[in-house]
Coordinates of C-alpha atoms in Angstrom, one line a residue:
M1 CA 6.5 276.8 189.8
G2 CA 5.0 275.2 192.6
R3 CA 6.2 271.9 194.7
S4 CA 3.5 270.0 192.6
E5 CA 4.7 270.7 189.3
V6 CA 7.0 268.3 188.6
T7 CA 7.5 265.0 186.6
F8 CA 9.9 262.4 187.3
R9 CA 10.8 259.0 185.3
K10 CA 13.4 256.4 185.8
F11 CA 14.6 253.1 184.5
A12 CA 17.3 250.8 185.1
I13 CA 18.5 247.3 183.4
L14 CA 21.0 244.5 184.6
S15 CA 22.4 242.0 182.2
G16 CA 19.2 243.0 180.0
V17 CA 16.8 242.6 182.5
R18 CA 14.6 245.3 183.7
Q19 CA 15.4 246.0 187.5
E20 CA 13.8 248.3 190.4
A21 CA 14.9 251.6 189.1
G22 CA 14.2 253.1 192.6
D23 CA 17.4 251.5 193.8
Y24 CA 19.7 253.8 191.8
A25 CA 17.3 256.9 191.3
I26 CA 14.9 258.6 193.4
C27 CA 13.3 262.2 193.6
V28 CA 11.9 263.3 196.8
Q29 CA 9.3 266.3 197.9
P30 CA 8.4 266.2 201.6
P31 CA 5.0 265.9 202.8
T32 CA 5.4 268.7 205.7
S33 CA 4.9 272.5 205.2
N34 CA 8.2 272.8 206.8
L35 CA 9.9 270.5 205.4
Q36 CA 9.0 271.9 202.1
R37 CA 11.3 275.0 203.0
R38 CA 14.0 272.4 201.9
G39 CA 13.2 272.1 198.3
T40 CA 12.9 269.0 196.0
L41 CA 15.6 266.5 196.0
M42 CA 16.6 264.4 193.1
L43 CA 19.6 261.9 193.3
M44 CA 20.8 259.0 191.3
A45 CA 23.4 256.7 192.4
E46 CA 25.9 254.4 190.4
P47 CA 28.2 251.8 191.7
A48 CA 31.9 252.6 191.3
G49 CA 34.5 250.6 190.8
L50 CA 32.4 247.0 191.3
H51 CA 29.6 245.3 189.6
A52 CA 26.4 246.2 190.0
S53 CA 25.1 242.9 191.8
F54 CA 27.2 244.0 194.4
G55 CA 26.8 247.7 194.6
V56 CA 23.2 248.0 194.5
D57 CA 23.2 248.1 198.3
A58 CA 25.7 250.7 198.7
C59 CA 23.7 253.0 196.5
R60 CA 20.6 252.5 198.3
V61 CA 22.6 253.2 201.7
A62 CA 24.2 256.2 200.6
Q63 CA 20.3 257.4 199.1
S64 CA 18.9 256.9 202.4
A65 CA 21.7 258.7 204.2
V66 CA 21.4 261.6 201.7
I67 CA 18.0 262.3 202.1
E68 CA 17.3 261.3 206.0
H69 CA 20.5 263.9 206.9
Y70 CA 19.3 266.5 204.4
Y71 CA 15.7 266.8 205.6
G72 CA 16.7 266.4 209.3
D73 CA 19.4 269.3 208.8
H74 CA 19.2 272.0 211.1
S75 CA 21.1 274.3 209.1
L76 CA 19.7 277.6 207.4
S77 CA 21.9 277.3 204.2
L78 CA 20.3 275.0 201.7
T79 CA 23.9 274.3 200.1
S80 CA 25.2 274.1 203.6
G81 CA 22.9 271.2 204.5
L82 CA 23.3 269.6 201.0
I83 CA 27.1 269.1 201.5
N84 CA 26.4 267.9 205.0
A85 CA 24.4 265.2 203.6
L86 CA 26.9 264.2 201.3
D87 CA 29.3 263.9 204.1
S88 CA 27.2 262.0 206.3
A89 CA 26.4 259.4 203.3
N90 CA 30.2 259.4 202.9
N91 CA 30.8 258.4 206.4
T92 CA 27.9 255.7 206.6
L93 CA 29.2 254.0 203.3
L94 CA 32.5 253.9 205.3
Q95 CA 30.9 252.2 207.9
Y96 CA 29.3 250.0 205.9
N97 CA 32.5 248.8 204.1
Y98 CA 33.9 248.3 207.4
E99 CA 30.9 246.3 208.6
K100 CA 31.0 244.3 205.5
S101 CA 34.3 243.2 205.7
G102 CA 33.9 242.3 209.1
D103 CA 30.9 239.7 208.3
Q104 CA 31.8 236.4 209.0
G105 CA 29.2 233.3 208.9
K106 CA 26.6 235.0 206.9
N107 CA 24.8 233.4 204.2
E108 CA 25.6 236.3 201.6
P109 CA 27.7 236.5 198.4
S110 CA 31.3 237.0 199.3
V111 CA 32.2 240.7 198.2
A112 CA 36.3 239.8 197.7
V113 CA 38.3 238.8 194.8
A114 CA 41.5 236.7 194.6
V115 CA 44.9 238.3 194.7
Q116 CA 48.0 237.2 192.7
G117 CA 49.7 236.9 196.4
G118 CA 47.3 234.6 197.7
G119 CA 44.3 235.3 199.7
V120 CA 41.6 237.8 199.1
A121 CA 41.2 241.5 198.7
T122 CA 37.7 242.7 200.0
K123 CA 36.1 245.1 197.5
K124 CA 34.9 248.3 198.8
A125 CA 31.7 249.7 198.0
R126 CA 32.0 253.0 196.5
V127 CA 29.0 255.3 194.7
G128 CA 29.0 257.7 192.1
L129 CA 26.2 260.0 193.2
T130 CA 24.6 263.1 191.5
A131 CA 22.4 265.1 193.5
V132 CA 20.0 268.0 192.4
L133 CA 18.7 270.1 194.8
V134 CA 15.6 272.2 193.2
R135 CA 15.1 275.4 195.6
P136 CA 11.9 276.1 197.3
D137 CA 11.1 279.0 194.8
G138 CA 11.5 276.6 191.5
A139 CA 13.8 279.6 190.3
G140 CA 17.0 277.3 190.4
I141 CA 18.9 274.2 191.1
Y142 CA 21.8 273.1 192.9
I143 CA 24.1 270.6 191.6
A144 CA 26.7 268.4 193.5
Q145 CA 28.4 265.5 191.6
T146 CA 30.9 262.6 192.7
A147 CA 32.5 260.4 190.0
P148 CA 31.3 258.7 188.0
A149 CA 28.0 261.0 187.1
Q150 CA 26.6 262.3 184.1
L151 CA 23.8 265.2 184.2
Y152 CA 22.2 266.8 181.1
I153 CA 20.1 270.2 181.4
V154 CA 17.7 271.6 179.1
H155 CA 17.5 274.9 179.6
N156 CA 15.3 277.0 177.2
G157 CA 16.0 274.5 174.5
L158 CA 19.4 274.4 175.1
L159 CA 21.8 271.5 175.8
T160 CA 24.5 271.5 179.0
A161 CA 26.3 268.5 180.2
I162 CA 27.7 268.2 183.5
P163 CA 30.5 267.2 183.3
H164 CA 31.8 268.3 179.7
P165 CA 31.7 264.9 178.0
T166 CA 35.0 263.2 176.5
G167 CA 34.9 264.0 173.0
W168 CA 32.2 266.9 172.7
E169 CA 34.0 269.9 171.6
I170 CA 34.6 272.5 173.8
E171 CA 32.8 275.6 174.1
H172 CA 31.1 278.2 176.4
Q173 CA 28.2 276.7 178.2
G174 CA 27.4 279.2 180.8
P175 CA 26.4 281.1 182.7
A176 CA 26.9 278.9 185.3
K177 CA 27.7 279.8 188.9
L178 CA 29.9 278.3 191.7
V179 CA 28.2 278.4 194.9
V180 CA 30.4 280.0 197.9
E181 CA 29.4 279.7 201.1
Q182 CA 29.4 282.9 203.7
E183 CA 28.1 282.3 207.3
D184 CA 24.2 281.0 206.8
A185 CA 23.8 282.8 203.3
D186 CA 24.1 281.3 200.2
V187 CA 26.2 283.4 197.5
E188 CA 26.7 282.8 194.0
A189 CA 30.0 283.8 192.6
V190 CA 28.9 284.6 189.0
D191 CA 31.4 284.2 186.0
E192 CA 29.7 284.6 182.6
D193 CA 32.6 282.7 180.8
L194 CA 32.6 279.8 183.2
V195 CA 32.9 276.8 181.5
I196 CA 31.3 273.9 183.4
P197 CA 34.8 271.9 184.7
S198 CA 35.5 268.0 183.5
F199 CA 36.6 267.1 187.1
Q200 CA 34.5 265.3 189.3
A201 CA 35.1 264.5 193.2
A202 CA 36.1 260.7 194.5
P203 CA 33.5 258.5 194.5
L204 CA 31.3 258.2 197.9
G205 CA 33.0 255.7 200.3
S206 CA 36.5 256.7 198.8
R207 CA 37.9 258.3 202.0
P208 CA 37.5 260.6 204.8
G209 CA 35.9 264.1 203.5
V210 CA 33.9 264.9 200.4
E211 CA 35.5 267.6 198.1
A212 CA 32.5 268.0 195.9
D213 CA 31.9 271.3 194.8
L214 CA 28.3 273.0 194.2
I215 CA 27.3 274.4 190.7
F216 CA 24.0 276.7 190.7
R217 CA 22.1 276.9 187.4
R218 CA 19.0 278.8 186.7
V219 CA 15.6 276.8 185.5
E220 CA 12.4 277.9 184.2
A221 CA 8.9 276.0 183.5
G222 CA 9.7 273.0 181.1
D223 CA 13.4 272.4 181.4
L224 CA 14.5 268.8 181.7
I225 CA 17.1 267.6 183.9
V226 CA 18.5 264.0 182.8
A227 CA 21.0 261.8 184.7
V228 CA 22.4 258.8 183.0
S229 CA 24.5 256.3 184.3
S230 CA 28.5 256.5 183.1
G231 CA 28.4 253.5 181.0
L232 CA 25.5 254.5 178.9
A233 CA 26.5 258.1 178.7
K234 CA 29.8 257.0 177.2
R235 CA 27.8 256.0 174.2
I236 CA 25.6 258.8 173.6
E237 CA 26.8 261.4 171.1
R238 CA 26.4 265.1 170.9
V239 CA 23.9 265.0 167.8
T240 CA 21.8 262.2 169.7
A241 CA 21.6 263.8 173.2
E242 CA 20.6 267.1 171.4
R243 CA 18.3 265.5 169.5
L244 CA 16.5 263.3 172.0
F245 CA 16.9 265.7 175.2
T246 CA 15.6 268.6 173.5
E247 CA 12.6 267.3 171.5
G248 CA 11.2 264.5 173.6
D249 CA 9.2 264.3 177.2
P250 CA 10.6 262.3 180.2
D251 CA 8.3 259.1 178.9
T252 CA 9.7 259.6 175.6
I253 CA 13.6 259.9 176.8
I254 CA 13.2 257.2 179.2
E255 CA 11.8 254.7 176.7
A256 CA 14.4 255.8 174.1
L257 CA 17.4 255.5 176.5
H258 CA 16.2 251.8 177.6
E259 CA 16.1 251.0 174.1
M260 CA 19.2 252.2 173.2
S261 CA 20.7 250.1 176.1
M262 CA 19.3 247.0 174.9
Q263 CA 20.8 247.9 171.2
L264 CA 24.0 248.4 172.4
G265 CA 24.1 245.8 174.5
V266 CA 24.7 247.7 177.7
A267 CA 25.2 245.0 180.6
E268 CA 24.2 247.8 183.0
A269 CA 22.5 250.9 182.7
H270 CA 20.1 253.4 184.4
A271 CA 18.9 257.1 184.0
C272 CA 16.1 259.2 185.5
V273 CA 14.2 262.6 184.2
L274 CA 13.1 265.4 186.3
Q275 CA 10.8 267.9 184.0
L276 CA 10.0 271.2 185.9
G277 CA 6.8 273.3 185.9
T278 CA 4.6 270.3 184.6
E279 CA 0.8 270.7 185.4
V280 CA 0.7 267.4 187.2
R281 CA 3.4 265.7 189.6
S282 CA 4.0 262.1 188.8
G283 CA 6.3 259.8 189.9
V284 CA 8.0 261.4 192.9
E285 CA 8.4 260.4 196.6
T286 CA 6.5 262.1 199.4
D287 CA 7.8 259.4 201.8
F288 CA 11.3 257.7 202.1
R289 CA 11.2 254.7 204.3
S290 CA 11.0 256.7 207.5
P291 CA 8.5 259.3 207.8
L292 CA 9.8 262.9 206.7
Q293 CA 8.6 264.7 209.7
A294 CA 10.3 267.5 211.8
P295 CA 12.5 265.6 214.5
H296 CA 12.6 267.6 218.0
G297 CA 15.7 269.1 217.0
G298 CA 13.7 270.6 213.7
Q299 CA 11.7 272.7 215.7
I300 CA 14.3 273.9 218.1
A301 CA 15.5 275.3 214.5
L302 CA 12.2 276.7 213.9
N303 CA 12.2 278.3 217.2
G304 CA 15.3 280.1 216.4
G305 CA 17.6 277.7 217.8
A306 CA 16.1 278.1 221.5
N307 CA 14.8 275.1 223.1
I308 CA 11.9 276.5 225.3
M309 CA 10.9 272.7 226.4
P310 CA 13.4 271.4 228.3
S311 CA 13.5 268.0 228.4
G312 CA 12.6 265.9 231.7
S313 CA 9.5 264.8 233.7
A314 CA 6.4 267.3 233.6
E315 CA 7.2 268.3 237.4
K316 CA 10.5 269.8 236.7
R317 CA 9.7 272.0 233.4
V318 CA 10.3 275.7 233.7
D319 CA 7.2 277.9 234.2
L320 CA 8.1 280.2 231.7
K321 CA 5.1 282.7 232.5
S322 CA 6.5 283.3 236.4
A323 CA 10.0 283.2 235.7
L324 CA 9.9 286.1 232.9
S325 CA 7.5 288.4 235.5
S326 CA 9.7 288.2 238.5
P327 CA 12.6 286.7 237.7
R328 CA 14.4 287.2 241.1
K329 CA 11.5 285.3 242.9
W330 CA 11.4 282.7 240.5
L331 CA 15.4 281.9 240.7
A332 CA 15.1 282.1 244.9
R333 CA 12.2 279.7 245.0
R334 CA 13.9 277.2 242.2
N335 CA 17.3 277.5 244.7
N336 CA 15.0 276.7 247.9
T337 CA 13.7 273.6 246.1
D338 CA 16.9 272.6 244.6
D339 CA 18.3 272.5 248.3
S340 CA 15.3 270.7 250.0
L341 CA 15.6 268.0 247.2
G342 CA 19.3 267.7 248.0
S343 CA 18.9 267.5 251.8
V344 CA 16.2 264.9 251.6
E345 CA 18.3 262.9 249.1
G346 CA 21.5 263.4 251.7

């Protein structure tokens, strides 16, 4: 699959009113060729432990931190970059909570609740995140989740739910692959009898450190990836999911989930659908708030980790051509120059 062969759809409602879905779900494809090597990143965030009216800002903070860190990361491993990005988002949320609890005198809604012993207890913003990284070659996806999160994958017409929903009969859903890091390579430990685990890491912002595991799944053109907020996902039965997700297209699925949310009276719900291998790219962000351009450090990584253009004024930059052709003379000349500068300043 080429990088343009993706379709992305999303929706969000709060108290029956349709909201800006980009506050919860986003899919990014970088515009520059060097960043395209990092793949396509889909994120869906969900407030955890507090009402959505307070959690939407935290969702935006988490999304921004993950995307900016991932595409600015210099590690050669895609999975290392993704885990590092999640850890950065977690630290950013912890700092966000500290700053919010310290805000005084601002015209903002108070994020606090009364406690039985008197006084108030500040609510801590926590975010459940589903991160799906589509490899640049389009042959597979890496999945990382923090609770609460629910993901559905339709591969070759077969539905897989990650994590396994409560109430669905347990059965083999493989093959799935847990990703193990070894130096700079992505090593896939394959277990053909592996059942998708039901355990999820704690939401972002809960405590320092992220314990999310990565799961690798192979994908092909036409496969669907559907992320649904937990409040709505709990109401979706297996037969409904199989019929809707295996027979529908992104537009049909999103409208059906929206209608289902309204009929069931779900107070807050959102979802997104990513289809791979479509002829026309649609609904995908190519710019995320700050320009996705390779920073200076990114160029250093492309040069093999060597900074061949030292910082400083143009007069003090190293003349590499003369240095490489006659290193001893160049070194002696540089030492003489440094000594002369030192004597003048002294």
